Short mmCIF file of C-alpha atoms in Angstrom, two decimals:
data_model
loop_
_atom_site.label_atom_id
_atom_site.label_comp_id
_atom_site.label_asym_id
_atom_site.label_seq_id
_atom_site.Cartn_x
_atom_site.Cartn_y
_atom_site.Cartn_z
CA VAL A 23 -1.34 -30.81 6.29
CA ALA A 24 2.31 -29.90 5.85
CA ALA A 25 1.44 -27.82 2.78
CA LEU A 26 -1.32 -26.00 4.66
CA GLN A 27 1.04 -25.37 7.57
CA TRP A 28 3.54 -23.91 5.09
CA VAL A 29 0.82 -21.63 3.72
CA LYS A 30 -0.03 -20.45 7.23
CA ASP A 31 3.62 -19.69 7.98
CA ASN A 32 4.67 -18.18 4.65
CA ILE A 33 1.83 -17.08 2.39
CA ALA A 34 1.77 -13.52 3.74
CA ALA A 35 5.19 -12.99 2.15
CA PHE A 36 3.56 -13.68 -1.23
CA GLY A 37 0.64 -11.33 -0.67
CA GLY A 38 -1.73 -14.03 0.60
CA ASP A 39 -3.89 -14.03 3.72
CA PRO A 40 -3.15 -16.96 6.07
CA SER A 41 -6.46 -16.33 7.86
CA ASN A 42 -8.51 -16.78 4.68
CA VAL A 43 -7.57 -20.10 3.04
CA THR A 44 -9.94 -22.22 0.93
CA ILE A 45 -9.24 -25.83 0.00
CA PHE A 46 -11.10 -27.48 -2.86
CA GLY A 47 -10.93 -30.52 -5.08
CA GLU A 48 -12.84 -32.86 -7.38
CA SER A 49 -13.28 -36.65 -7.20
CA ALA A 50 -10.16 -37.98 -5.42
CA GLY A 51 -9.33 -34.32 -4.74
CA ALA A 52 -12.72 -33.93 -3.06
CA MET A 53 -11.98 -37.02 -0.98
CA SER A 54 -8.76 -35.32 0.14
CA VAL A 55 -10.71 -32.20 1.13
CA VAL A 56 -13.15 -34.27 3.18
CA CYS A 57 -10.31 -36.13 4.89
CA LEU A 58 -8.61 -32.84 5.80
CA MET A 59 -11.89 -31.64 7.28
CA VAL A 60 -11.96 -34.59 9.69
CA MET A 61 -8.24 -34.57 10.58
CA PRO A 62 -7.54 -32.79 13.90
CA LYS A 63 -4.04 -31.74 12.74
CA ALA A 64 -5.57 -29.78 9.86
CA GLN A 65 -8.06 -27.82 11.95
CA GLY A 66 -7.44 -24.09 11.84
CA LEU A 67 -5.21 -24.32 8.76
CA PHE A 68 -8.08 -23.58 6.32
CA HIS A 69 -11.31 -21.63 6.60
CA LYS A 70 -13.56 -22.80 3.75
CA ALA A 71 -13.95 -25.97 1.71
CA ILE A 72 -15.34 -26.87 -1.71
CA ILE A 73 -16.13 -30.55 -2.33
CA GLU A 74 -16.84 -31.54 -5.95
CA SER A 75 -18.02 -35.11 -6.52
CA ALA A 76 -16.48 -36.89 -3.54
CA VAL A 77 -16.70 -40.66 -4.09
CA GLY A 78 -18.13 -43.45 -1.98
CA ALA A 79 -17.00 -44.04 1.59
CA ILE A 80 -14.04 -41.62 1.10
CA GLY A 81 -11.94 -43.51 3.64
CA ARG A 82 -11.46 -47.13 4.72
CA PRO A 83 -11.41 -48.70 8.21
CA LEU A 84 -8.03 -49.72 9.58
CA ASP A 85 -8.81 -53.44 9.85
CA VAL A 86 -9.86 -53.65 6.20
CA SER A 87 -6.81 -51.66 5.13
CA VAL A 88 -4.49 -54.01 7.03
CA LYS A 89 -5.99 -56.99 5.18
CA ILE A 90 -5.55 -55.26 1.81
CA ALA A 91 -1.94 -54.42 2.69
CA ALA A 92 -1.34 -58.11 3.48
CA VAL A 93 -2.68 -59.06 0.04
CA LEU A 94 -0.34 -56.50 -1.53
CA LEU A 95 2.68 -57.91 0.31
CA LYS A 96 1.74 -61.47 -0.69
CA THR A 97 1.33 -60.38 -4.31
CA LEU A 98 4.78 -58.79 -4.24
CA GLY A 99 6.34 -61.74 -2.42
CA LEU A 100 7.61 -59.51 0.40
CA GLN A 101 7.48 -59.49 4.19
CA ALA A 102 6.22 -56.37 5.96
CA SER A 103 9.62 -56.06 7.66
CA ASN A 104 11.44 -55.85 4.32
CA ILE A 105 11.46 -52.05 4.05
CA ASP A 106 14.38 -52.00 1.63
CA GLY A 107 12.58 -54.44 -0.65
CA LEU A 108 9.47 -52.27 -0.66
CA ARG A 109 11.45 -49.13 -1.41
CA SER A 110 13.28 -50.77 -4.29
CA LEU A 111 10.12 -51.78 -6.17
CA SER A 112 9.79 -50.49 -9.70
CA ILE A 113 6.80 -48.44 -10.80
CA ASP A 114 5.74 -51.25 -13.13
CA ALA A 115 5.83 -53.79 -10.30
CA ILE A 116 3.70 -51.53 -8.09
CA LEU A 117 1.12 -50.87 -10.82
CA SER A 118 0.91 -54.56 -11.70
CA ALA A 119 0.41 -55.47 -8.05
CA HIS A 120 -2.21 -52.73 -7.69
CA THR A 121 -4.29 -54.25 -10.48
CA ARG A 122 -4.07 -57.74 -9.02
CA VAL A 123 -4.92 -56.53 -5.50
CA ALA A 124 -7.93 -54.61 -6.82
CA ILE A 125 -9.26 -57.80 -8.40
CA GLU A 126 -8.47 -60.13 -5.50
CA THR A 127 -9.88 -57.88 -2.76
CA GLY A 128 -12.99 -56.83 -4.67
CA GLN A 129 -12.36 -53.19 -3.80
CA GLY A 130 -13.12 -51.83 -7.25
CA ALA A 131 -10.76 -49.40 -8.97
CA ALA A 132 -9.30 -48.04 -5.74
CA PRO A 133 -7.98 -50.62 -3.26
CA PHE A 134 -5.74 -47.98 -1.65
CA ILE A 135 -7.47 -44.91 -0.22
CA PRO A 136 -7.11 -42.88 3.01
CA VAL A 137 -7.30 -44.93 6.20
CA ALA A 138 -9.31 -44.09 9.31
CA ASP A 139 -6.50 -45.17 11.63
CA GLY A 140 -7.97 -43.75 14.84
CA GLN A 141 -5.24 -41.10 15.14
CA ILE A 142 -4.43 -39.06 12.03
CA MET A 143 -7.99 -39.64 10.84
CA PRO A 144 -9.86 -40.73 13.99
CA LEU A 145 -13.17 -41.68 12.32
CA MET A 146 -14.49 -42.71 8.95
CA PRO A 147 -15.19 -39.39 7.21
CA LEU A 148 -18.97 -39.70 6.82
CA GLU A 149 -19.27 -40.85 10.44
CA ALA A 150 -17.23 -37.84 11.55
CA PHE A 151 -19.56 -35.48 9.67
CA ALA A 152 -22.63 -37.08 11.24
CA ALA A 153 -21.04 -36.70 14.68
CA GLY A 154 -20.01 -33.09 14.08
CA LYS A 155 -16.33 -33.93 14.52
CA VAL A 156 -15.11 -31.90 11.55
CA SER A 157 -13.62 -28.50 10.88
CA PRO A 158 -16.56 -26.06 11.24
CA VAL A 159 -15.88 -24.19 8.03
CA PRO A 160 -18.39 -22.99 5.39
CA THR A 161 -18.74 -25.65 2.71
CA ILE A 162 -19.82 -25.93 -0.91
CA VAL A 163 -20.61 -29.54 -1.77
CA GLY A 164 -22.24 -31.13 -4.80
CA SER A 165 -22.14 -33.59 -7.65
CA ASN A 166 -22.94 -34.00 -11.34
CA LEU A 167 -26.25 -35.46 -12.47
CA ASP A 168 -24.82 -38.27 -14.60
CA GLU A 169 -21.52 -39.08 -12.85
CA GLN A 170 -21.60 -42.78 -13.74
CA LYS A 171 -21.80 -42.31 -17.50
CA LEU A 172 -18.11 -41.40 -17.79
CA PHE A 173 -17.12 -44.72 -16.18
CA SER A 174 -19.61 -46.65 -18.29
CA MET A 175 -17.64 -45.52 -21.36
CA MET A 176 -14.96 -48.00 -20.25
CA ASP A 177 -17.48 -50.76 -20.99
CA PRO A 178 -19.33 -49.86 -24.22
CA ASP A 179 -21.46 -53.00 -23.96
CA SER A 180 -23.00 -51.71 -20.71
CA VAL A 181 -25.62 -49.83 -22.71
CA LYS A 182 -27.01 -53.23 -23.70
CA MET A 183 -27.48 -54.51 -20.14
CA ASP A 184 -30.80 -56.14 -19.26
CA GLU A 185 -32.72 -56.24 -15.97
CA LYS A 186 -30.66 -59.21 -14.75
CA GLY A 187 -27.46 -57.35 -15.50
CA LEU A 188 -28.76 -54.28 -13.67
CA THR A 189 -29.62 -56.35 -10.60
CA ARG A 190 -26.24 -58.09 -10.67
CA LEU A 191 -24.35 -54.79 -10.72
CA LEU A 192 -26.38 -53.34 -7.86
CA GLU A 193 -25.74 -56.40 -5.69
CA ARG A 194 -22.20 -55.12 -5.09
CA ASN A 195 -23.54 -52.26 -2.97
CA VAL A 196 -27.25 -52.65 -2.22
CA PRO A 197 -28.86 -55.33 0.01
CA SER A 198 -30.43 -57.93 -2.28
CA ASP A 199 -33.89 -57.60 -0.71
CA LYS A 200 -33.91 -53.86 -1.44
CA ILE A 201 -32.83 -53.89 -5.09
CA SER A 202 -36.20 -54.51 -6.73
CA GLY A 203 -37.89 -51.70 -4.77
CA LEU A 204 -35.03 -49.31 -5.50
CA ILE A 205 -35.22 -49.99 -9.23
CA ASP A 206 -38.99 -49.52 -9.23
CA ASP A 207 -38.72 -46.22 -7.34
CA TYR A 208 -36.20 -44.87 -9.83
CA ARG A 209 -38.22 -46.13 -12.79
CA GLN A 210 -41.38 -44.37 -11.57
CA ALA A 211 -39.54 -41.14 -10.72
CA ARG A 212 -37.94 -40.99 -14.16
CA LEU A 213 -41.15 -41.86 -16.00
CA LYS A 214 -42.86 -38.91 -14.29
CA ARG A 215 -40.15 -36.64 -15.71
CA GLY A 216 -40.27 -38.19 -19.17
CA LEU A 217 -36.75 -39.65 -18.85
CA PRO A 218 -35.56 -42.97 -20.33
CA VAL A 219 -35.83 -46.05 -18.10
CA THR A 220 -33.70 -48.63 -19.89
CA PRO A 221 -31.63 -50.80 -17.53
CA PHE A 222 -28.53 -48.81 -18.51
CA GLU A 223 -30.16 -45.46 -17.77
CA LEU A 224 -31.51 -46.75 -14.46
CA PHE A 225 -28.09 -48.06 -13.45
CA SER A 226 -26.45 -44.76 -14.41
CA ALA A 227 -28.93 -42.78 -12.33
CA ILE A 228 -28.81 -45.13 -9.33
CA ASN A 229 -25.02 -45.44 -9.20
CA SER A 230 -24.50 -41.70 -9.78
CA ASP A 231 -26.64 -41.06 -6.72
CA LEU A 232 -25.23 -43.90 -4.62
CA MET A 233 -21.57 -43.05 -5.13
CA PHE A 234 -21.75 -39.26 -5.43
CA ARG A 235 -25.01 -37.40 -4.83
CA GLN A 236 -25.91 -39.24 -1.62
CA ILE A 237 -22.45 -38.42 -0.26
CA ALA A 238 -22.92 -34.72 -1.05
CA LEU A 239 -26.38 -34.71 0.55
CA HIS A 240 -25.03 -36.40 3.68
CA ILE A 241 -22.28 -33.81 4.04
CA ALA A 242 -24.63 -30.87 3.40
CA ALA A 243 -27.23 -32.16 5.86
CA SER A 244 -24.58 -32.91 8.50
CA GLN A 245 -23.03 -29.46 8.21
CA HIS A 246 -26.48 -27.90 8.56
CA SER A 247 -27.18 -30.00 11.66
CA ASN A 248 -23.82 -28.91 13.06
CA GLY A 249 -24.73 -25.24 12.57
CA VAL A 250 -22.18 -24.76 9.79
CA PRO A 251 -23.07 -23.00 6.50
CA ALA A 252 -23.39 -25.54 3.68
CA TYR A 253 -24.25 -24.80 0.06
CA HIS A 254 -25.35 -27.67 -2.16
CA TYR A 255 -25.28 -27.86 -5.96
CA LEU A 256 -26.21 -30.25 -8.76
CA PHE A 257 -24.32 -29.76 -12.03
CA THR A 258 -26.56 -30.64 -14.99
CA TRP A 259 -24.79 -29.18 -18.05
CA VAL A 260 -24.63 -31.87 -20.75
CA SER A 261 -21.40 -32.74 -22.54
CA PRO A 262 -21.70 -32.71 -26.36
CA ALA A 263 -19.24 -35.62 -26.61
CA ALA A 264 -20.46 -38.94 -28.00
CA GLY A 265 -23.65 -37.34 -29.25
CA GLY A 266 -24.59 -36.15 -25.78
CA SER A 267 -24.66 -39.69 -24.36
CA LEU A 268 -22.28 -38.74 -21.52
CA GLY A 269 -24.81 -36.34 -20.03
CA ALA A 270 -23.55 -34.29 -17.09
CA CYS A 271 -20.81 -36.82 -16.40
CA HIS A 272 -18.05 -37.05 -13.82
CA GLY A 273 -15.42 -34.32 -14.14
CA LEU A 274 -17.37 -32.19 -16.59
CA GLU A 275 -17.54 -29.16 -14.29
CA VAL A 276 -13.76 -28.98 -13.81
CA GLY A 277 -13.10 -27.19 -17.10
CA PHE A 278 -15.62 -24.50 -16.16
CA VAL A 279 -14.11 -24.08 -12.69
CA PHE A 280 -10.64 -23.47 -14.14
CA GLY A 281 -11.69 -21.77 -17.38
CA THR A 282 -10.17 -24.57 -19.46
CA TYR A 283 -13.40 -25.90 -20.99
CA GLU A 284 -13.05 -26.90 -24.62
CA PRO A 285 -15.60 -27.65 -27.37
CA LEU A 286 -15.31 -31.44 -27.75
CA PHE A 287 -15.95 -32.46 -24.13
CA SER A 288 -17.33 -29.33 -22.47
CA GLY A 289 -19.14 -27.50 -25.26
CA SER A 290 -18.78 -23.95 -26.51
CA GLY A 291 -20.73 -20.83 -27.37
CA PRO A 292 -22.40 -18.06 -25.36
CA GLN A 293 -24.09 -20.39 -22.86
CA ALA A 294 -20.84 -22.22 -22.12
CA ASP A 295 -19.04 -18.90 -21.70
CA ARG A 296 -21.79 -17.70 -19.36
CA LEU A 297 -21.62 -20.89 -17.31
CA ASN A 298 -17.85 -20.55 -17.01
CA GLY A 299 -18.24 -17.00 -15.70
CA GLN A 300 -20.96 -17.99 -13.24
CA ILE A 301 -19.17 -20.92 -11.66
CA GLN A 302 -15.85 -19.05 -11.40
CA ASP A 303 -17.66 -16.06 -9.89
CA ALA A 304 -19.42 -18.23 -7.29
CA TRP A 305 -16.29 -20.22 -6.37
CA THR A 306 -14.07 -17.15 -5.97
CA THR A 307 -16.74 -15.14 -4.14
CA PHE A 308 -17.10 -18.03 -1.70
CA ALA A 309 -13.33 -18.17 -1.26
CA ARG A 310 -13.29 -14.48 -0.37
CA THR A 311 -16.41 -14.25 1.77
CA GLY A 312 -17.68 -17.70 2.73
CA ASN A 313 -20.91 -17.12 0.79
CA PRO A 314 -21.13 -18.05 -2.93
CA SER A 315 -23.99 -15.67 -3.75
CA CYS A 316 -22.85 -13.34 -6.51
CA ARG A 317 -24.28 -11.12 -9.22
CA SER A 318 -23.76 -13.55 -12.11
CA MET A 319 -25.12 -16.65 -10.30
CA GLY A 320 -27.65 -14.91 -8.07
CA LYS A 321 -28.67 -15.72 -4.50
CA TRP A 322 -27.44 -19.10 -3.34
CA LEU A 323 -29.20 -20.06 -0.12
CA LYS A 324 -27.80 -22.50 2.43
CA TYR A 325 -28.93 -26.12 2.13
CA GLY A 326 -31.06 -25.90 5.28
CA THR A 327 -34.26 -27.79 6.08
CA THR A 328 -35.73 -27.05 2.64
CA ARG A 329 -32.70 -28.69 0.99
CA ASN A 330 -31.88 -25.75 -1.26
CA THR A 331 -29.90 -26.83 -4.29
CA LEU A 332 -28.31 -24.68 -6.95
CA ILE A 333 -28.85 -26.28 -10.35
CA ILE A 334 -25.69 -25.31 -12.26
CA SER A 335 -26.28 -25.42 -16.00
CA GLY A 336 -26.92 -23.17 -18.97
CA ASN A 337 -29.85 -21.83 -16.95
CA SER A 338 -28.55 -21.91 -13.38
CA ARG A 339 -31.25 -21.58 -10.74
CA LEU A 340 -31.98 -22.31 -7.08
CA GLU A 341 -34.50 -25.07 -6.36
CA LYS A 342 -35.82 -26.74 -3.22
CA LYS A 343 -35.97 -30.49 -2.59
CA VAL A 344 -34.45 -31.59 -5.87
CA LEU A 345 -34.97 -35.24 -6.93
CA GLU A 346 -36.87 -35.98 -3.73
CA GLU A 347 -38.27 -39.29 -4.99
CA GLU A 348 -34.75 -40.64 -5.40
CA ARG A 349 -33.68 -39.35 -2.00
CA HIS A 350 -36.65 -41.09 -0.37
CA ALA A 351 -35.80 -44.27 -2.27
CA TRP A 352 -32.42 -44.38 -0.55
CA GLU A 353 -34.03 -43.73 2.84
CA LYS A 354 -36.02 -46.94 2.30
CA VAL A 355 -32.88 -48.86 1.33
CA GLY A 356 -31.00 -47.86 4.47
CA GLN A 357 -27.45 -49.14 4.95
CA VAL A 358 -25.43 -49.71 1.78
CA ASN A 359 -21.89 -50.83 1.02
CA LEU A 360 -19.79 -47.87 -0.09
CA GLY A 361 -16.54 -49.81 0.07
CA ASN A 362 -16.60 -50.78 -3.61
CA MET A 363 -15.75 -47.42 -5.03
CA LEU A 364 -16.62 -47.69 -8.74
#
């Protein structure tokens, strides 16, 4: 917020326009964008937002955060009143405590994320979007088709998981009585498209949607309901790394956004160059005008009631109601636990 306030006060001196500011980010950066959108102190300081692969619940309730902070203090052997002791901690001590707190609290890889404290961030971000209590700025929001596969690389044996292992992993987030039906729905949807349905592939598809795509769809649908322009995308370009086994994994679009894509992870050649030009053209056109439609990418319609989605790949195109079977599967599941990030 302080940085955005500085931009408002000073950017004209550098040739910028304080009335036309776009914020954007990917993964944790996308979480920051979403949080800024629901923070009253940030309203009016930016005018457009791009959200790439925001993760999970994005924020955490105050009561849960207080409990996690207590575990951190206990791990460090400090009282909350010992401010000097906290400030004197070494980086190594903090990182070591972070790892232990992550394990003890069961909060996945990210025990410390933004807090919905009732003041700076009055509501949990996804609740704020549903209630229309967000900055009413045009929004691009989306995810990558195979987000989970990047994280699965940290556990090479995950490709060997069986049905029991798949069920056990899903129990962290999905009600136990809904897991079997969810797996069956994904299996049938993928079989219709001729896609693999091994337990690993099913987990990758389910968790990619749970932690990323469902978040993007919620934000796009909420913005539409609030009368705010929202443009949804699904990035499907496949990484050539590891023989293509990463698919369209988490973070893959970033190199194309910044023009820093390289052969090993991102790919190369005329199609990669074309994709780079398209995504940069759409992002910068949106930053200028609030509408990402451009000559290289074509017409990009708002999400709307037909759930328009731009498929961003070597052959970018606009489609309606993408992966509807999977979306309906989550409607049947209902409430899930987004607290365990990854």
